[in-house]
PDB file of C-alpha atoms and ligand atoms in Angstrom:
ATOM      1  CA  UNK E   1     -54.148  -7.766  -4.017  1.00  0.00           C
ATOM      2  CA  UNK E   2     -50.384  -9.466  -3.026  1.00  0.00           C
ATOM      3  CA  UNK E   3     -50.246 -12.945  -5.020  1.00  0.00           C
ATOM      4  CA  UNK E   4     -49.293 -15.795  -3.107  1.00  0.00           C
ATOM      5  CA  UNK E   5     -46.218 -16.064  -4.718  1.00  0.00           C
ATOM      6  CA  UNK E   6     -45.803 -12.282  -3.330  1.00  0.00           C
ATOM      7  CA  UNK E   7     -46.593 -13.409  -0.082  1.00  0.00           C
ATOM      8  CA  UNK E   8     -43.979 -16.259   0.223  1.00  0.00           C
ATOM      9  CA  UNK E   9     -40.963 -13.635  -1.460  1.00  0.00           C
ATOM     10  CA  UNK E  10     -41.737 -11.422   1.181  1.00  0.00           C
ATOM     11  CA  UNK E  11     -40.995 -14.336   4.062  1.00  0.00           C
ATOM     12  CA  UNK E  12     -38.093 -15.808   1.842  1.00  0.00           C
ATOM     13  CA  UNK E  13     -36.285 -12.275   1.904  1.00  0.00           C
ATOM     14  CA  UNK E  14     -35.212 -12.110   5.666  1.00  0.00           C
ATOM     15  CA  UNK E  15     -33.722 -15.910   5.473  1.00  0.00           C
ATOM     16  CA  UNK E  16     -31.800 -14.780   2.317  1.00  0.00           C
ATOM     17  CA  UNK E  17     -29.979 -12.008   4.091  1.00  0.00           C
ATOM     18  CA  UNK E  18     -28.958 -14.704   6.976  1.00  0.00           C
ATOM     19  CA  UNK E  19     -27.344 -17.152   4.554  1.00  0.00           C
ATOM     20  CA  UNK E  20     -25.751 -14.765   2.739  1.00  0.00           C
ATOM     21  CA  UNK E  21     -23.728 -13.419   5.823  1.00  0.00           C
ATOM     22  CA  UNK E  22     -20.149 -13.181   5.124  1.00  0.00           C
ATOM     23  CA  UNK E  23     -18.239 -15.924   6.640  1.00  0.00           C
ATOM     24  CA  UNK E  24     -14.613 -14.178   8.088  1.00  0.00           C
ATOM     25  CA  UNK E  25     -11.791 -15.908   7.688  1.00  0.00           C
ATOM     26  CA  UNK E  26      -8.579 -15.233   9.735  1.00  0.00           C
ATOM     27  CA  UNK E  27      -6.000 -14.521   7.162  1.00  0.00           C
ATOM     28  CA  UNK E  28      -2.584 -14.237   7.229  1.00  0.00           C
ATOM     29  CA  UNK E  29      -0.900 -10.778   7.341  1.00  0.00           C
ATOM     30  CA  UNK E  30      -0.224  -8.617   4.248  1.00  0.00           C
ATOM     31  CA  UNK E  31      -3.603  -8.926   2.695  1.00  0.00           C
ATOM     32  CA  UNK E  32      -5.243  -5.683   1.237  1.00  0.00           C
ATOM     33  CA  UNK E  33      -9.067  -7.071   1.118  1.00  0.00           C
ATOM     34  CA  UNK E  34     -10.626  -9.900   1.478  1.00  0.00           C
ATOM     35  CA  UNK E  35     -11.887 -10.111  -2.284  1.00  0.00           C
ATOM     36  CA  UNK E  36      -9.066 -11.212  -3.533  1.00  0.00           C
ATOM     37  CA  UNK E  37      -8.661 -14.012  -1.634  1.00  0.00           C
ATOM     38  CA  UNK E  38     -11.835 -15.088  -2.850  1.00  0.00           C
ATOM     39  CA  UNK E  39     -10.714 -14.417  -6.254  1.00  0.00           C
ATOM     40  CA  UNK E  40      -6.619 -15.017  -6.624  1.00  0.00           C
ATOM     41  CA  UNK E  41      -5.733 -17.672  -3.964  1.00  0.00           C
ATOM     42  CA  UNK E  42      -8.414 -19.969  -5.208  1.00  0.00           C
ATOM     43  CA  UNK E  43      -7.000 -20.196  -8.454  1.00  0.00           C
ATOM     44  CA  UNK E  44      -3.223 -20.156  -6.808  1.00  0.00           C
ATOM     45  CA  UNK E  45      -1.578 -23.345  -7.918  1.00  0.00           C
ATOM     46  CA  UNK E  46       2.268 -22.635  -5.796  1.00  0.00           C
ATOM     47  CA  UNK E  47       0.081 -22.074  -2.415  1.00  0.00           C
ATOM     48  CA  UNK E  48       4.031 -20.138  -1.981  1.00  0.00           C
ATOM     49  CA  UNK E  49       2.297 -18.419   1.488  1.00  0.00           C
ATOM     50  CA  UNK E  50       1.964 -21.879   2.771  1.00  0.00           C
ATOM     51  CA  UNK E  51       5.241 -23.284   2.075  1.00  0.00           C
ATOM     52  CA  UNK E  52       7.201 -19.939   3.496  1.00  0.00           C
ATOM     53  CA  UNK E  53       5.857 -19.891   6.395  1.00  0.00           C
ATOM     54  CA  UNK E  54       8.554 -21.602   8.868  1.00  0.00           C
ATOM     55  CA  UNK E  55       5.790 -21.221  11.687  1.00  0.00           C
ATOM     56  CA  UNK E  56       3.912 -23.782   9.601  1.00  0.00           C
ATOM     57  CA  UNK E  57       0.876 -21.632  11.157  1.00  0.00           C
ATOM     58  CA  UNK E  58      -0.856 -20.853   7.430  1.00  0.00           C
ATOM     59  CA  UNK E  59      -3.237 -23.953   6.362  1.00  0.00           C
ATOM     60  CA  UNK E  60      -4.804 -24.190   3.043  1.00  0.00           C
ATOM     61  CA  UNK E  61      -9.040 -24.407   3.432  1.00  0.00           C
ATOM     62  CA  UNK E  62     -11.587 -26.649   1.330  1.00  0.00           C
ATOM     63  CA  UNK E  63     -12.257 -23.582  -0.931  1.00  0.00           C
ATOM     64  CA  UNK E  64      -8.495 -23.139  -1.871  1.00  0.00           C
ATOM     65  CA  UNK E  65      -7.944 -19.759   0.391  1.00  0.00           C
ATOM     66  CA  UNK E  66      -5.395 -19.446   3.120  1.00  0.00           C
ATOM     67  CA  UNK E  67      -6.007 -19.248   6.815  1.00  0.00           C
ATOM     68  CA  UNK E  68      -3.931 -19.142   9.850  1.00  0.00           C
ATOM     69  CA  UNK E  69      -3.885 -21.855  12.642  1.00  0.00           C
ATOM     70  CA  UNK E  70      -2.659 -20.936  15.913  1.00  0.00           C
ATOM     71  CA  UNK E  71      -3.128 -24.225  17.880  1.00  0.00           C
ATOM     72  CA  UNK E  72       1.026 -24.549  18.305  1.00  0.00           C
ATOM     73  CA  UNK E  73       2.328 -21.061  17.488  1.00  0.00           C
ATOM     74  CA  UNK E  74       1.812 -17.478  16.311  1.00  0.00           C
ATOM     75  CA  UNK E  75       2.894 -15.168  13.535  1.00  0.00           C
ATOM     76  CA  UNK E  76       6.392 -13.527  13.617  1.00  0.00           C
ATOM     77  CA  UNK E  77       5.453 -11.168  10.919  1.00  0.00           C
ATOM     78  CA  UNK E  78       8.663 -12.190   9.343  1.00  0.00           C
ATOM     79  CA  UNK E  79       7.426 -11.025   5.750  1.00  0.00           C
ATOM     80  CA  UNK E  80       7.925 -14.263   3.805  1.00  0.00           C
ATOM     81  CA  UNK E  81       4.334 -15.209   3.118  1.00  0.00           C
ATOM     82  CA  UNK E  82       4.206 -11.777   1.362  1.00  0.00           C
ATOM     83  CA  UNK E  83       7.225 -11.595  -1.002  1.00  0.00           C
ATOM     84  CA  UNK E  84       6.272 -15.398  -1.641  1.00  0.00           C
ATOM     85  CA  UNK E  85       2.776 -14.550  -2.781  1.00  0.00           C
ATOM     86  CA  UNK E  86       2.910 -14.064  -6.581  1.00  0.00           C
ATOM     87  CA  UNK E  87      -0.292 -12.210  -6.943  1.00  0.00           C
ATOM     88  CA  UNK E  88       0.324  -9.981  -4.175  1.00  0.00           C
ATOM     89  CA  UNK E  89      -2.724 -11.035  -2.539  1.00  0.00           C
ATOM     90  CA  UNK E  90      -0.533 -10.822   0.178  1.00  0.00           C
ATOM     91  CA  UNK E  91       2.075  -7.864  -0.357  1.00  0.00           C
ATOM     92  CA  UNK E  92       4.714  -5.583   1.518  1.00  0.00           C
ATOM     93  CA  UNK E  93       3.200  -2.791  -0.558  1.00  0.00           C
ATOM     94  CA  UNK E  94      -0.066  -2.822   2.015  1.00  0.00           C
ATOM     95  CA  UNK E  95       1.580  -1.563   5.064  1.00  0.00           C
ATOM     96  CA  UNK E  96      -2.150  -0.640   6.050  1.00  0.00           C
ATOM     97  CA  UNK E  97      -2.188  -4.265   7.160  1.00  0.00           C
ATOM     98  CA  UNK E  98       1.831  -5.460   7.932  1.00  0.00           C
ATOM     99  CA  UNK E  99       1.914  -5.664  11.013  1.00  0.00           C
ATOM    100  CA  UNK E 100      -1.780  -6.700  11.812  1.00  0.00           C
ATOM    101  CA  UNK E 101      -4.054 -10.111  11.513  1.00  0.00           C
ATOM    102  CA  UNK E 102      -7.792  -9.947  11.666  1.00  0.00           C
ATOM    103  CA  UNK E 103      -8.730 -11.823  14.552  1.00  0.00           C
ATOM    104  CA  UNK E 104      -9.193 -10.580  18.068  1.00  0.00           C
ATOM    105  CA  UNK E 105      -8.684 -12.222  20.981  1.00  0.00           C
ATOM    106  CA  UNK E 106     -10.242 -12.517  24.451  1.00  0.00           C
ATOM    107  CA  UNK E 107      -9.805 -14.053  27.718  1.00  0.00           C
ATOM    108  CA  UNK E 108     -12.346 -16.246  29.204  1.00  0.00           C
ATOM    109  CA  UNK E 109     -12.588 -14.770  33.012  1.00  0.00           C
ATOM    110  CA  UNK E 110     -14.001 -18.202  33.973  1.00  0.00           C
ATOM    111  CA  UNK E 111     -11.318 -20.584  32.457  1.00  0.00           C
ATOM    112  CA  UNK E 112      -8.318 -17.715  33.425  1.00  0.00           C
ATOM    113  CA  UNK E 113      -6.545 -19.019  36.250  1.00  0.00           C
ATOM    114  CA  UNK E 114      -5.456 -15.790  36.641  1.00  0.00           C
ATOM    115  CA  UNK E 115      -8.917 -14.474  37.340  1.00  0.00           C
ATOM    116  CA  UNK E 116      -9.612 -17.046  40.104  1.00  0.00           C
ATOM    117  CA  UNK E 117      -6.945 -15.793  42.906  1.00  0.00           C
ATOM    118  CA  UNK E 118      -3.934 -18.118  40.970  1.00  0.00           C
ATOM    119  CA  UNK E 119      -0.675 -16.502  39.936  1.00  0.00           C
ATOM    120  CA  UNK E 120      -0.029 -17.570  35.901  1.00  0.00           C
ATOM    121  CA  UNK E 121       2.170 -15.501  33.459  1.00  0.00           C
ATOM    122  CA  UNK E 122       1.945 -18.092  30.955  1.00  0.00           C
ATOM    123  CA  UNK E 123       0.428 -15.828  28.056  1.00  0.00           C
ATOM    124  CA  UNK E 124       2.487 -12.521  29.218  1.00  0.00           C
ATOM    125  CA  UNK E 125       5.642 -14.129  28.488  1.00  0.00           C
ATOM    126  CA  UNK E 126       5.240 -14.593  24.550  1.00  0.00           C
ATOM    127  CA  UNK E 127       3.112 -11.447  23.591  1.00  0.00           C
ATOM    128  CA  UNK E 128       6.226  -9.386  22.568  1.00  0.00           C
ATOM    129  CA  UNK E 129       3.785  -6.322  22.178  1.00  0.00           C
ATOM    130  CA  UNK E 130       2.647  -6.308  25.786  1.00  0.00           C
ATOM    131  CA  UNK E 131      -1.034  -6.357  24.749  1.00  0.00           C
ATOM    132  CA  UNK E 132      -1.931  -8.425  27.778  1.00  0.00           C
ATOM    133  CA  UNK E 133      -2.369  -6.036  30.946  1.00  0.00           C
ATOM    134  CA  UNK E 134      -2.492  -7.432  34.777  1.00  0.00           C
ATOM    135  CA  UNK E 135      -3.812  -5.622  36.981  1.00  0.00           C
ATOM    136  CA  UNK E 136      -1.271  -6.750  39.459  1.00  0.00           C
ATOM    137  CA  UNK E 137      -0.791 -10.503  40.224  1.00  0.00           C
ATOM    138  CA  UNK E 138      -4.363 -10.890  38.654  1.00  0.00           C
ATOM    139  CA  UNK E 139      -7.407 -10.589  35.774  1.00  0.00           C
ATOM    140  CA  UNK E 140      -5.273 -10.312  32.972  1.00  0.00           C
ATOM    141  CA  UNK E 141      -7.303  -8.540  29.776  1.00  0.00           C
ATOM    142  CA  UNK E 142      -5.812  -8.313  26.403  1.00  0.00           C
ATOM    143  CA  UNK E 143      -5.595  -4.381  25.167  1.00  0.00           C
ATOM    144  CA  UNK E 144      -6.835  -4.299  21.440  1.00  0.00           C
ATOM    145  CA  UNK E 145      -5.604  -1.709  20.400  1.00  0.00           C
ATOM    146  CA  UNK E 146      -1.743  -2.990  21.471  1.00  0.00           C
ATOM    147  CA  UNK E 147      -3.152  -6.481  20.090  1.00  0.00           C
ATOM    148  CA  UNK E 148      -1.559  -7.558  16.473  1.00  0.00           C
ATOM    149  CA  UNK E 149      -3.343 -10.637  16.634  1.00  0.00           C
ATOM    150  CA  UNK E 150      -0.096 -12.757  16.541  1.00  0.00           C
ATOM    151  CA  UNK E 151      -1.592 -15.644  18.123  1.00  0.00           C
ATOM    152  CA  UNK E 152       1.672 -16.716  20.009  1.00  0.00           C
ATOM    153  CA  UNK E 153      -0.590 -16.036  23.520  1.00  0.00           C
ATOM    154  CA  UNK E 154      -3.287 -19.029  22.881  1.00  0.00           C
ATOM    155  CA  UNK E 155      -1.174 -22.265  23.002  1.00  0.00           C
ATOM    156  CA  UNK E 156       0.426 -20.895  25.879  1.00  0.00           C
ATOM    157  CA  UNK E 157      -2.220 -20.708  27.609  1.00  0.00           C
ATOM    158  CA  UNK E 158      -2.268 -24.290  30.185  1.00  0.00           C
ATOM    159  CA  UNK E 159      -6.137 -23.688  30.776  1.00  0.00           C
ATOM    160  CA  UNK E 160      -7.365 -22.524  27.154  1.00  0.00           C
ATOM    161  CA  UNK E 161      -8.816 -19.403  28.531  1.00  0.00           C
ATOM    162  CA  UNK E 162      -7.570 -17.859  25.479  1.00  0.00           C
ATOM    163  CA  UNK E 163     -10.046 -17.672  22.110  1.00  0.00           C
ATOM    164  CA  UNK E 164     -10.325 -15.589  19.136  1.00  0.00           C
ATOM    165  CA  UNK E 165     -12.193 -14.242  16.734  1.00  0.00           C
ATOM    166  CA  UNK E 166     -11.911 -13.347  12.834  1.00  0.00           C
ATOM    167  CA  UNK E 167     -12.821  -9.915  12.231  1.00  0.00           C
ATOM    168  CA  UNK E 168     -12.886  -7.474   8.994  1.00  0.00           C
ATOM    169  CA  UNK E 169      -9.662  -6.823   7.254  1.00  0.00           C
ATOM    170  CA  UNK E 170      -8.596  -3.442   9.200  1.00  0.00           C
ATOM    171  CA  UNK E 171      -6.430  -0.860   7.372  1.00  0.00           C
ATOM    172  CA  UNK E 172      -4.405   1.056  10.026  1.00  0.00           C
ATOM    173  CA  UNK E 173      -3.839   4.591  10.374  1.00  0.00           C
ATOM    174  CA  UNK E 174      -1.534   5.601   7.477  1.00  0.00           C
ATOM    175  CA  UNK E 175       2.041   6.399   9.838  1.00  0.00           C
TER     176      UNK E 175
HETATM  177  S1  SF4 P   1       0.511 -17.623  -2.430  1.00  0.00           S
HETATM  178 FE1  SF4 P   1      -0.742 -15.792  -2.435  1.00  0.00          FE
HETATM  179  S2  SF4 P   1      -2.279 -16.148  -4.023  1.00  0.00           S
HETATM  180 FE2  SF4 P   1      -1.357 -18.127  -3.508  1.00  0.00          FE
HETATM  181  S3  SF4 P   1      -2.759 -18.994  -1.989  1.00  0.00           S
HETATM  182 FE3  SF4 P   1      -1.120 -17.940  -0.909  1.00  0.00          FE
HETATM  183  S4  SF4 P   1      -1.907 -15.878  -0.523  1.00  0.00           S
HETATM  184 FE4  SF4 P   1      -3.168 -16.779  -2.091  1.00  0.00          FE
HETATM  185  S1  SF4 P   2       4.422 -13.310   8.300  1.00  0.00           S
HETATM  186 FE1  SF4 P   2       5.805 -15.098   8.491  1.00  0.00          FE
HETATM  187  S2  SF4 P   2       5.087 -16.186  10.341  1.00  0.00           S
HETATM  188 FE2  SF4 P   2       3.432 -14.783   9.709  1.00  0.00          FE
HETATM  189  S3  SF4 P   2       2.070 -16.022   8.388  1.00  0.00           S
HETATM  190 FE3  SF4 P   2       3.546 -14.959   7.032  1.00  0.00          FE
HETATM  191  S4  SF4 P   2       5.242 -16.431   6.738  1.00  0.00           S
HETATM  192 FE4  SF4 P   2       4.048 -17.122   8.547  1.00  0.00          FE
HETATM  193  S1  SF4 P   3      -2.320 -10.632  23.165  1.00  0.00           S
HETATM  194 FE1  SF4 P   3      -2.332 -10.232  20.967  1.00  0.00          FE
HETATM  195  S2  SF4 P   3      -0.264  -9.453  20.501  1.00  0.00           S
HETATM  196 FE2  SF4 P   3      -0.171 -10.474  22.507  1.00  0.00          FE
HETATM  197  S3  SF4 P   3       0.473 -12.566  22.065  1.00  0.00           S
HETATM  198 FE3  SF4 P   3      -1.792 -12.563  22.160  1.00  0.00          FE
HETATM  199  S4  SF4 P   3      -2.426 -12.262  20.021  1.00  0.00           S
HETATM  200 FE4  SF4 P   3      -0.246 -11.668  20.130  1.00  0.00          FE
END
């Protein structure tokens, strides 16, 4: 017969697997997994991939890892955070993930001005990839798979119809 100790394991189990979900992190570009963030940055004392960054978009969290703030502007992918990085957590050797941040971005239809009969370029103009397609004057949707995640679209945006996501480290297709 299950012991009552048996009984409450089996009910603990489910909650377990819910705390233990992975929290994701946007981080900046470069990175080859998210490990060893987890495992280099927080013992990192030069924080270098803060301090090259002349977009001033890469913050330091509570847990001593790097993320990227987009609130003002976006990533240039200008490579500095990478040969600054002393453990190559961040390298130019991953060119899986060079030109690529894990976050993805979306359009809300109902704060879009765009999507309720108003003409607005405002996040067209700064996405140098031309991820963001019209479909005309109007209803603007951001292509993911032209999407680097740069961030530069979000402050642009005079409504903040523009949010994002963090998402699994992606390795692109080897060129
Ligand atoms: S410099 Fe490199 S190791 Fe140090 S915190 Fe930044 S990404 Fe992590
Ligand atoms: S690639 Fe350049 S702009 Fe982007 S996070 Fe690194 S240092 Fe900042
Ligand atoms: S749509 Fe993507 S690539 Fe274009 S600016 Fe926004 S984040 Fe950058």
């Amino acid at each position: 017969m299950a012991s009552r100790r048996d009984f409450l394991t089996a009910f603990r189990k489910p909650l377990e697997k819910v705390t233990e979900k992975e929290e994701l992190i946007v981080r900046p570009p470069y990175g080859l997994e998210e490990s060893l963030f987890q495992s280099e940055c927080v013992v990192c004392e030069s924080k270098a991939c803060v301090s090259s960054c002349e977009e001033e978009i890469v913050l330091i969290r509570a847990d001593g890892t790097p993320m990227l703030n987009f609130s003002k502007k976006g990533c240039t992918f200008c490579e500095a955070c990478a040969e600054a990085c002393e453990p190559d957590v961040l390298s130019l050797n991953n060119i899986h993930t060079s030109e690529t941040i894990n976050a993805r971005f979306i359009i809300s239809t109902e704060a879009c001005v765009a999507h309720n009969d108003v003409i607005c370029f405002s996040c067209k103009e700064p996405c140098i990839d031309d991820a963001i397609l019209f479909n005309g004057l109007f209803n603007p949707v951001i292509d993911m798979n032209l999407c680097t995640g740069c961030g530069f679209c979000q402050s642009r945006c005079p409504t903040n119809a523009i949010s994002y996501e963090a998402t699994q480290i992606k390795q692109k297709e080897a060129m």
